[in-house]
Coordinates of C-alpha atoms in Angstrom, one line a residue:
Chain A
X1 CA 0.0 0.0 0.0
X2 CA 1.4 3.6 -0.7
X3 CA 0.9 6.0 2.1
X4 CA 0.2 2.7 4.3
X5 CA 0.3 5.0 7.2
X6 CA -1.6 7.2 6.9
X7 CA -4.3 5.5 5.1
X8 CA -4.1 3.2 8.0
X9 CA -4.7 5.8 10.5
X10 CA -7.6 7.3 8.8
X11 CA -9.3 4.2 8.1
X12 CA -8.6 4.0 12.2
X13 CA -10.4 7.1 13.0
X14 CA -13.5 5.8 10.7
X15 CA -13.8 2.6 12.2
X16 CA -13.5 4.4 15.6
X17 CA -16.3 6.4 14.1
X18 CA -18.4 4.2 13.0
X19 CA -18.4 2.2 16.0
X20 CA -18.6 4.6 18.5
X21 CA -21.7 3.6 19.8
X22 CA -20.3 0.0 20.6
X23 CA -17.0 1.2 21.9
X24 CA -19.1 4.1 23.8
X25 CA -21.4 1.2 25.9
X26 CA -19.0 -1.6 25.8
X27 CA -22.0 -4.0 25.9
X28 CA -22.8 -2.7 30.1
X29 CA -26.3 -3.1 30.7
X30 CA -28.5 0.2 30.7
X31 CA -31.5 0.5 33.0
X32 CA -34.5 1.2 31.4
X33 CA -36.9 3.9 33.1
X34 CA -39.2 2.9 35.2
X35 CA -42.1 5.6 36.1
X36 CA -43.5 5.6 39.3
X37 CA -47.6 5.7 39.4
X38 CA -47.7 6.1 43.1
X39 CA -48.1 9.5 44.2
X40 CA -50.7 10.2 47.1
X41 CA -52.5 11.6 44.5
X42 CA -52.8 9.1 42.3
X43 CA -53.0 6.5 45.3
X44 CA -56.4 8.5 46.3
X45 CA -57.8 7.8 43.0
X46 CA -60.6 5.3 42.5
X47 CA -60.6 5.4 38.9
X48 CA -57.0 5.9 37.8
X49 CA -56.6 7.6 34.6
X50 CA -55.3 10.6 33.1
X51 CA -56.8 13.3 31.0
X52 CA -56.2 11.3 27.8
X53 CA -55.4 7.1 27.5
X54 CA -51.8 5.9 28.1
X55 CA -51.4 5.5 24.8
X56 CA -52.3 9.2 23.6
X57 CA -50.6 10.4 26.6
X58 CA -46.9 8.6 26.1
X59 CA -46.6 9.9 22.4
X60 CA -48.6 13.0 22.3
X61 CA -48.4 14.4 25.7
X62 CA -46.0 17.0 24.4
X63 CA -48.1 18.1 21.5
X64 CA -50.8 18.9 24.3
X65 CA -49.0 21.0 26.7
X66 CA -48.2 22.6 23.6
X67 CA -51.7 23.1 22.5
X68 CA -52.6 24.2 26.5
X69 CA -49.7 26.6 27.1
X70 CA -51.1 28.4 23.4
X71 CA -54.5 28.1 24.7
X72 CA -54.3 29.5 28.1
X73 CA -51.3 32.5 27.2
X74 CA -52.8 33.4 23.9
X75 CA -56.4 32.9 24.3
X76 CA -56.8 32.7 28.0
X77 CA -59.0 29.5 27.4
X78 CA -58.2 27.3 30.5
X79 CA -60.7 24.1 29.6
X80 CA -59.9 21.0 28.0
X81 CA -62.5 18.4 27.2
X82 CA -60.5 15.6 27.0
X83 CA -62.3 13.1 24.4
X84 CA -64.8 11.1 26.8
X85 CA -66.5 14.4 27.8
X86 CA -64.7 15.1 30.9
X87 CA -62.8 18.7 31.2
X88 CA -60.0 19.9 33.0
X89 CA -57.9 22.8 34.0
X90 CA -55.2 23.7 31.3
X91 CA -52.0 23.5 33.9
X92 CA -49.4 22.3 34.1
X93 CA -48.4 22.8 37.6
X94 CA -52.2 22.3 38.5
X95 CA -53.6 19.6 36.6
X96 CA -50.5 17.3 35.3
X97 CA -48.3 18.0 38.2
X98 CA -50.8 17.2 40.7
X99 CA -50.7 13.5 40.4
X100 CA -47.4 13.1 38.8
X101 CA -45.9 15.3 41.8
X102 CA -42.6 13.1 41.1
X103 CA -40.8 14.7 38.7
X104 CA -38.0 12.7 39.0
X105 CA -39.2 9.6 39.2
X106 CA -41.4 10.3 36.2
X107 CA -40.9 12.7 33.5
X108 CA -37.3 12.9 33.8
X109 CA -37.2 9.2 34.1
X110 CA -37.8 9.1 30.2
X111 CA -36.4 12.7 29.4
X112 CA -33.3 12.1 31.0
X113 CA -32.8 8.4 29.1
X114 CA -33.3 9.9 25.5
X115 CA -31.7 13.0 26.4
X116 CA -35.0 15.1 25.2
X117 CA -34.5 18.9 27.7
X118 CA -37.7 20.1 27.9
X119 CA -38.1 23.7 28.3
X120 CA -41.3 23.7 30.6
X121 CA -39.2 24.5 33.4
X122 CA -37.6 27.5 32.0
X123 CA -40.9 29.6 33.3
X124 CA -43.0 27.1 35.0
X125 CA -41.4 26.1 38.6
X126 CA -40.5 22.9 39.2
X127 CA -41.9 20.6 42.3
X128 CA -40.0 20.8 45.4
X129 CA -38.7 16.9 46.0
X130 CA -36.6 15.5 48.6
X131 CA -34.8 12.9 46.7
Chain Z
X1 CA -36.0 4.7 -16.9
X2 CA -33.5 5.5 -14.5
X3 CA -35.7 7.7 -12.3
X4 CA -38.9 5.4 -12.2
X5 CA -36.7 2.5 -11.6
X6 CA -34.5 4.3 -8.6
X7 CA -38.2 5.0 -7.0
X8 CA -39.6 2.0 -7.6
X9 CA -36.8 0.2 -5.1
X10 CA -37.4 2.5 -2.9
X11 CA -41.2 2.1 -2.5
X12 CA -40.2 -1.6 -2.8
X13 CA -38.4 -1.4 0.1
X14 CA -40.4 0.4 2.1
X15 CA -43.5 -1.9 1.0
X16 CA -41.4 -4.9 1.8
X17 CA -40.6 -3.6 5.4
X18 CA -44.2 -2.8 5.9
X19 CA -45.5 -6.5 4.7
X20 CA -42.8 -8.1 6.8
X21 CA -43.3 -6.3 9.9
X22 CA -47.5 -5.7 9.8
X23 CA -48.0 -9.0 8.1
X24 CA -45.4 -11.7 9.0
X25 CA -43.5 -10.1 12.2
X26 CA -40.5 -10.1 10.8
X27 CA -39.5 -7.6 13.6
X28 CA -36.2 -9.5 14.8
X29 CA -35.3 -9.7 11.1
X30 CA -35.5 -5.8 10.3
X31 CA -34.7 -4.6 14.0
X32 CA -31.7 -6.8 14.7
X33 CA -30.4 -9.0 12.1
X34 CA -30.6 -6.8 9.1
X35 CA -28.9 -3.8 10.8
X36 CA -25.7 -5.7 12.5
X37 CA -25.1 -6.9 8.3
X38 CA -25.5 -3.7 7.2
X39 CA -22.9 -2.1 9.8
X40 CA -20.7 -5.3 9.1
X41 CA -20.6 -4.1 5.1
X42 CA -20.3 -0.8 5.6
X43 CA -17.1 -1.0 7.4
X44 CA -15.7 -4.0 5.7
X45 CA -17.0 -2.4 2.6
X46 CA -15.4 1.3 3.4
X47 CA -12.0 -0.4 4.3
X48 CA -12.0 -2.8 1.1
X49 CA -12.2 0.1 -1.7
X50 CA -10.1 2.4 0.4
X51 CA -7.4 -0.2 1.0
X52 CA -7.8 -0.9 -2.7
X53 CA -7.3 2.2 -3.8
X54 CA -4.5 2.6 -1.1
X55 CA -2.7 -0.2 -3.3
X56 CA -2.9 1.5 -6.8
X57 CA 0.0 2.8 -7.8
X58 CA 0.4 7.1 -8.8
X59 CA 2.6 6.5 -11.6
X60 CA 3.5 10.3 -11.8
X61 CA 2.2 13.4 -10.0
X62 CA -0.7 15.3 -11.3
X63 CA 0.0 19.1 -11.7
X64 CA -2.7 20.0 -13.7
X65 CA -4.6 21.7 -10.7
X66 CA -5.8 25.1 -11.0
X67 CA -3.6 28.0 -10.1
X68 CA -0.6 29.3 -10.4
X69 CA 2.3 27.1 -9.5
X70 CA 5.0 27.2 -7.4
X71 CA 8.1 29.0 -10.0
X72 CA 10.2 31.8 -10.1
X73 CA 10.2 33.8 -6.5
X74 CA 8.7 37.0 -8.5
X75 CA 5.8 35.0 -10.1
X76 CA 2.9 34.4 -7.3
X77 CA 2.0 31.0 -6.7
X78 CA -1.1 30.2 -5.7
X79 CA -0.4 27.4 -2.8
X80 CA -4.2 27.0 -1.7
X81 CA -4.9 25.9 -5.4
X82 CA -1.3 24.4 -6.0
X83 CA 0.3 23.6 -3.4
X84 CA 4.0 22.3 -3.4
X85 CA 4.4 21.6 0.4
X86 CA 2.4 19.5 2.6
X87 CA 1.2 22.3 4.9
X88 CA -0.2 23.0 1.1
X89 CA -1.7 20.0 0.3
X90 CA -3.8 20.3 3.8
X91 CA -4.8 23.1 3.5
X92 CA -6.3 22.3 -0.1
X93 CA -8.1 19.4 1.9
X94 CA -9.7 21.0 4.3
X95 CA -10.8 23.3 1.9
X96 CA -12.3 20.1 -0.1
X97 CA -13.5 18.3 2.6
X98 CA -15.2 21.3 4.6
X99 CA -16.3 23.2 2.3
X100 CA -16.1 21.6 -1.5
X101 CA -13.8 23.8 -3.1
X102 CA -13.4 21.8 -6.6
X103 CA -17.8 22.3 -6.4
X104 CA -17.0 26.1 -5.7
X105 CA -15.2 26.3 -8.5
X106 CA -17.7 24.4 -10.7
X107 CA -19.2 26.1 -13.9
X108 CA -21.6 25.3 -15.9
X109 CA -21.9 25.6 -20.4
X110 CA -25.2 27.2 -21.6
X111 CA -26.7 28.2 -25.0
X112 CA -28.0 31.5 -25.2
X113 CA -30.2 32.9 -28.4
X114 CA -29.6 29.7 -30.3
X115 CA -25.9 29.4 -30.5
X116 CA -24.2 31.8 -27.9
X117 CA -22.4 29.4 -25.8
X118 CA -22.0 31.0 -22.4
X119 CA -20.1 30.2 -19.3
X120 CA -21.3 31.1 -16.0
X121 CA -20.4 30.0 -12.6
X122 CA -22.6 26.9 -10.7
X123 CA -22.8 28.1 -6.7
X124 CA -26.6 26.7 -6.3
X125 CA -25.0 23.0 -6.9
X126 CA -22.3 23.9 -4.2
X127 CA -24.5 25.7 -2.0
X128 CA -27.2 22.4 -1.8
X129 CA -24.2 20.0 -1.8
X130 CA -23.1 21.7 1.0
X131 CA -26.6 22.3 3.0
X132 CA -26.8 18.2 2.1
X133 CA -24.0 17.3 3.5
X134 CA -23.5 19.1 6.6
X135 CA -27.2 18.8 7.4
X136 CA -26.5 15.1 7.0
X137 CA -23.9 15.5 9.3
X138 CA -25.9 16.9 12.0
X139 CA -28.8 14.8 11.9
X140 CA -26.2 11.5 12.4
X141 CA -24.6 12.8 15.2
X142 CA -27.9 14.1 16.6
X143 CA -29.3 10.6 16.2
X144 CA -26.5 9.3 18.2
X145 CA -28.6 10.1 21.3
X146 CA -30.3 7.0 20.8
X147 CA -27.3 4.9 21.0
X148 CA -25.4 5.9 23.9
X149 CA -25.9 6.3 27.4
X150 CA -25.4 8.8 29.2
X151 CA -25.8 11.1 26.5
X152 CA -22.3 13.0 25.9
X153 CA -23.0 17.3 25.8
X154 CA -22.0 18.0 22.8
X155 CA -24.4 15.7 21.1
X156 CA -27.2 17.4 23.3
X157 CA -25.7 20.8 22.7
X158 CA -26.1 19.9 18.9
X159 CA -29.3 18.9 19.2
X160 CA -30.1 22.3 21.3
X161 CA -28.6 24.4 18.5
X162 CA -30.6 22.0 16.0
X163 CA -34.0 23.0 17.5
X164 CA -32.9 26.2 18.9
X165 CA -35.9 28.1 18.2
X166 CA -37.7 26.1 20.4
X167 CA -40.4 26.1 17.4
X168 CA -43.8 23.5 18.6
X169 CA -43.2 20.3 20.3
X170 CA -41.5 18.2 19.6
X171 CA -39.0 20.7 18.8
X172 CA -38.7 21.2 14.6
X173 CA -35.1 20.9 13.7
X174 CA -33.8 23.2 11.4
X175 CA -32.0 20.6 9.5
X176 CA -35.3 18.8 8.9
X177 CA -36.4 21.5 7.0
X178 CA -32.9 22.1 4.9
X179 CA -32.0 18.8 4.1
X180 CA -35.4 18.3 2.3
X181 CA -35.1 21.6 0.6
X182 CA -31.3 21.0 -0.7
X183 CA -32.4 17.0 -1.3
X184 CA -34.9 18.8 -3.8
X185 CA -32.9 20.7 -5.6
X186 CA -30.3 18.2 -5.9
X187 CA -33.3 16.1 -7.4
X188 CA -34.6 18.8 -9.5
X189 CA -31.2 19.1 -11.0
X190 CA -31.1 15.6 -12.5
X191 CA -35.2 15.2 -13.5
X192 CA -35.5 19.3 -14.4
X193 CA -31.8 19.6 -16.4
X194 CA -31.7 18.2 -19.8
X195 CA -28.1 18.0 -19.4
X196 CA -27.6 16.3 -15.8
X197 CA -30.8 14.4 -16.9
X198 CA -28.9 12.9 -19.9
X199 CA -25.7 12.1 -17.5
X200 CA -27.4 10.6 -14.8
X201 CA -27.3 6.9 -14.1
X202 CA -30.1 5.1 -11.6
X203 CA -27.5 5.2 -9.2
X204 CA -27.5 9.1 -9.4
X205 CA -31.1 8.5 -8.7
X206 CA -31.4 5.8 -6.1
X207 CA -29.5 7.5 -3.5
X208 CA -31.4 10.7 -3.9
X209 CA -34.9 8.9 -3.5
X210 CA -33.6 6.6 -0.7
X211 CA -31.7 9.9 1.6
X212 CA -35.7 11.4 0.9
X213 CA -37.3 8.7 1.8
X214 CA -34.9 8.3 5.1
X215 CA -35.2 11.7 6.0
X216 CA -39.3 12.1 5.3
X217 CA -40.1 9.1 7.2
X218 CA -37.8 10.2 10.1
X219 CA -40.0 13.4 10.3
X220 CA -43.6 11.4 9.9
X221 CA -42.0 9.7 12.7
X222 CA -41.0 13.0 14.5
X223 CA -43.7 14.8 14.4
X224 CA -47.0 12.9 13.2
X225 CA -47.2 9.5 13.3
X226 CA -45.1 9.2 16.9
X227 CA -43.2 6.1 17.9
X228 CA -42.9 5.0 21.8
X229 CA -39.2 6.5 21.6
X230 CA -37.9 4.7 24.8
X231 CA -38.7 1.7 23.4
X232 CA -36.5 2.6 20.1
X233 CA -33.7 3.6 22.1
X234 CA -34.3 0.2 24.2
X235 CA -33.7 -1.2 20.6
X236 CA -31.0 0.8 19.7
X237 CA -29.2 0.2 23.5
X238 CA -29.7 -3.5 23.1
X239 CA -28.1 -3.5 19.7
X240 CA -25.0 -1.4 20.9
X241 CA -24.4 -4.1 23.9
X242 CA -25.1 -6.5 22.0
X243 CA -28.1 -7.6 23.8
X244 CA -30.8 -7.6 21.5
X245 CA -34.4 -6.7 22.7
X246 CA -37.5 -5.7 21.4
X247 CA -40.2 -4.0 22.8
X248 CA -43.7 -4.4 21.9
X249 CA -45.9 -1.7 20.6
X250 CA -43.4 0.5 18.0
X251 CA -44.5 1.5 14.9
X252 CA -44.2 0.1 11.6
X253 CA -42.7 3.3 10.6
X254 CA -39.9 3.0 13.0
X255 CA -39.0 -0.6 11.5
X256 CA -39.0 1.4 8.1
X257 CA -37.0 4.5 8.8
X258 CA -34.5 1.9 10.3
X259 CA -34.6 -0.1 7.1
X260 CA -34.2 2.5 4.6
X261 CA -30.9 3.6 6.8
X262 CA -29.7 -0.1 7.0
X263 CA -30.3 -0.2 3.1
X264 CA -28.0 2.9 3.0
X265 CA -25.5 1.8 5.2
X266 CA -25.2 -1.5 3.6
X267 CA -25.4 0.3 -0.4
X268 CA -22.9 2.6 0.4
X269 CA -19.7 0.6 0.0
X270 CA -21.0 -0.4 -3.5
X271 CA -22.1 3.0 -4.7
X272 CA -21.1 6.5 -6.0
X273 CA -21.1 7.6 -1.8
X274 CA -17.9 5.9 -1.2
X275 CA -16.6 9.4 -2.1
X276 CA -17.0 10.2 1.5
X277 CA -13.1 8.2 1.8
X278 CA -12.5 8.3 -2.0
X279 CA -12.4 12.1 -1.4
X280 CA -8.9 11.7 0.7
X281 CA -7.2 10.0 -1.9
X282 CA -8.1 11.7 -5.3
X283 CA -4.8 12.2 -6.5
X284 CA -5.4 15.6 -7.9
X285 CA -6.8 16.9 -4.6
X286 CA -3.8 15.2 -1.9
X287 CA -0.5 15.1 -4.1
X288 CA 2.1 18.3 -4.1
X289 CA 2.6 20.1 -7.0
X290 CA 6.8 19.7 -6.3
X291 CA 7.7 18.5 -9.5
X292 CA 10.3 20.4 -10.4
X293 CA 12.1 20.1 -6.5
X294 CA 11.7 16.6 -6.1
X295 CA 11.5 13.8 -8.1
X296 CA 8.3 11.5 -8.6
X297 CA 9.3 7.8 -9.4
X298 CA 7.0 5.6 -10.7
X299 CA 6.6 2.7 -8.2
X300 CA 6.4 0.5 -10.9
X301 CA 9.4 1.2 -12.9
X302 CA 11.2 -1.9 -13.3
X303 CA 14.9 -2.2 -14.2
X304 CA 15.3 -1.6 -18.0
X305 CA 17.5 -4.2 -19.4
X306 CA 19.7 -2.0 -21.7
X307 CA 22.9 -2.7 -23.5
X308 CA 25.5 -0.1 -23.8
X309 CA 27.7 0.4 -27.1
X310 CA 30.8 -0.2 -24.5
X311 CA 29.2 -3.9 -24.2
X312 CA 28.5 -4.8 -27.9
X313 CA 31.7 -3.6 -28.6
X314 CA 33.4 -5.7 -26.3
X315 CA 31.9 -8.8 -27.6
X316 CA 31.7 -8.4 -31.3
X317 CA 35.5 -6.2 -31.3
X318 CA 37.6 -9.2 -33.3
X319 CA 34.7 -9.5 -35.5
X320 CA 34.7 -5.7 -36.2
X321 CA 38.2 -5.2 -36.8
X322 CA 38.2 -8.1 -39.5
X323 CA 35.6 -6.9 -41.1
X324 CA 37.3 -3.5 -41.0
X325 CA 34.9 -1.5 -39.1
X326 CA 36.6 1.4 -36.9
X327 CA 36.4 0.6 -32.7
X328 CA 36.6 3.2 -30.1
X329 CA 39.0 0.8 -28.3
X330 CA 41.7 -0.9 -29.6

């Protein structure tokens, strides 16, 4: 090969490259996140759902606080019927926050493991927690 | 031909992926098995055609670069364009790589009024190569916050400047939006352009439609037709440590963005992309213009065999001088 070295050392650095992610974990185990239901809140509830299915919620509940924070600052509407007829306060500190009072132990648990930062807590203040 | 063709492999593809994982559960196949070969080709691929180009010979140095070479003290050189040192040749790499000077440079032949052949320059090619690539860029590096744990800063700090005007939720990136724009044009270029349409090849075309197809379905994924992203990254994290899992409940369009990438990964090696290494070792790009200080020998000169007039001389000398024919030597 002509050049052998330094072809060599660049085909080093793209094989380090494309491998990074291997070399990165080095095949350790990673927890998965585990969100806690059990809030006093929650544990006070007979029927225990949120404003929307589990399924809405875990892919779209980003959309809606989107929808709610437009709503309430831009047209001061602060009611949401969710989609079997019940309403609810648009807040996030009052409505969502009051049963899932952990943040820690439940939006961050998922936030934190695919590094998504949202920016709620820029304005909104976040729940005092001891742990 | 070329174009239908290039789409109809993608749709193919995408069909495929759909059938397999809707219809026969082929989830392990796409999620697991199919990307570990791709990964395995790419790299073996990369490192076969670069080592093989490594091997071929430069039987002489190529000078004919533009700019002014390196002469008489009171003639400028130009050593961005023409280098002759190795601080030179660097420099006109970097150049290449980052910013695709050869592309800057590129012009483009068109008739005006019937037969007024005019020369202009090309920046729009250059300008969507570039927004291509570096958008490309991005978006891989961004993605790499699926596959490692805990997420290193400056990936998240990319992503942060990716989405930094904090635009709905989830956040838009401004690459989404670029890459489909300069993906386009590069399009438009080879269906719109009699010319480029004439030159192009269904392998022009097939990366083009598959890079679309990757990037449009990552943003249905994004943005409208959501996946359960901690179970892709429980995916991706199993691949990584080699602990394959999969979760229940992901959407087909996950297993297809994923499969469209594998299909990239695993075409590159065979396709016009390999320029992402070829690039380093284009001879005209990465070899001195030093000609005329040092001397470029072919490595695959071999020994001439050559007979002096010293040597025929010597043997045929009685012979000569009976015959009667003058010899330097006596």
């Amino acid at each position: 090969m002509y050049n052998g070295g330094k072809i060599i050392i660049g085909l080093l650095i793209f094989i380090g490259f494309s491998t990074f992610p291997f070399l990165f974990t080095m095949g350790k185990v990673v927890p998965i996140p585990e969100l806690k239901l059990d809030t006093p809140e929650i544990q006070k509830m007979v029927d225990k759902r949120c404003v929307e299915p589990k399924e809405y919620m875990k892919t779209e509940h980003m959309v809606m606080l989107n929808t709610w924070r437009d709503a309430v600052v831009r047209d001061g509407a602060r009611l949401y019927k969710a989609r079997d007829g019940r309403t609810y306060d648009m807040s996030l500190q009052n409505t969502c926050m009051k049963c899932h009072s952990n943040k820690k132990n439940f939006c961050d648990q998922c936030h934190n493991y695919v590094a998504v930062k949202p920016y709620c807590w820029d304005c909104h203040i976040a729940p005092q927690e001891g742990t | 031909m070329g174009i239908l063709f290039s789409f109809a492999v993608v749709v193919a593809i995408v069909l495929l992926v759909f059938a397999g994982v809707s219809g026969a559960g082929l989830n392990y196949l796409f999620a697991v098995i199919i990307p570990y070969i791709a990964l395995l080709i790419f790299i073996v691929g990369m490192v076969y055609r670069v080592v093989n180009w490594g091997r071929s010979a430069v039987p002489f140095k190529v000078p004919t670069t533009g700019g002014q070479q390196t002469s008489l003290p009171w003639i400028a050189a130009n050593k961005l364009d023409n280098p002759s040192t190795s601080y030179g040749v660097i420099g006109r790499m970097l150049l290449e790589v980052l910013l695709f000077r050869s592309l800057f440079r590129n012009t483009k032949a068109e008739l005006h009024s019937g037969s007024r052949l005019i020369y202009g320059s090309e920046k729009l090619l250059w300008l969507a190569a570039l927004a291509f690539h570096y958008c490309f860029l991005v978006i891989l590096i961004r993605h790499l916050r699926f596959f490692v744990v805990p997420v290193p800063a400056p990936i998240e700090f990319l992503e942060f400047m990716d989405s930094f005007f904090q635009v709905g939720a989830p956040l838009v990136y401004i690459t989404n939006f670029l890459i489909i724009i300069a993906l386009l044009y590069l399009l438009y270029r080879r269906i719109g352009m009699p010319q480029i349409k004439y030159i192009s090849l269904p392998s022009d075309y097939f990366p083009l439609f598959l890079i679309l197809a990757i990037a449009i379905s990552g943003i249905l994924m994004r943005y409208f037709d959501k996946v359960d992203v901690v179970g892709v990254k429980q995916i991706a994290m199993g691949l990584v440590s080699f602990r394959p899992t999969i979760p229940d409940g992901i959407g087909v369009i996950f297993y297809i963005h994923f499969a469209l990438v594998c299909t990239l990964f695993a075409y590159f090696p065979f396709s016009k992309l390999v320029h992402m290494g070829g690039v380093f070792l284009s001879p005209t790009r990465n070899l001195a213009n030093n000609n005329r200080m040092i001397r470029h020998v072919n490595p695959w000169d071999y020994p001439i065999k050559s007979r002096s007039y010293e040597d025929y001389e010597n043997e045929f000398r009685d012979k000569m001088k009976k015959a009667g024919i003058p010899v330097e030597k006596e």
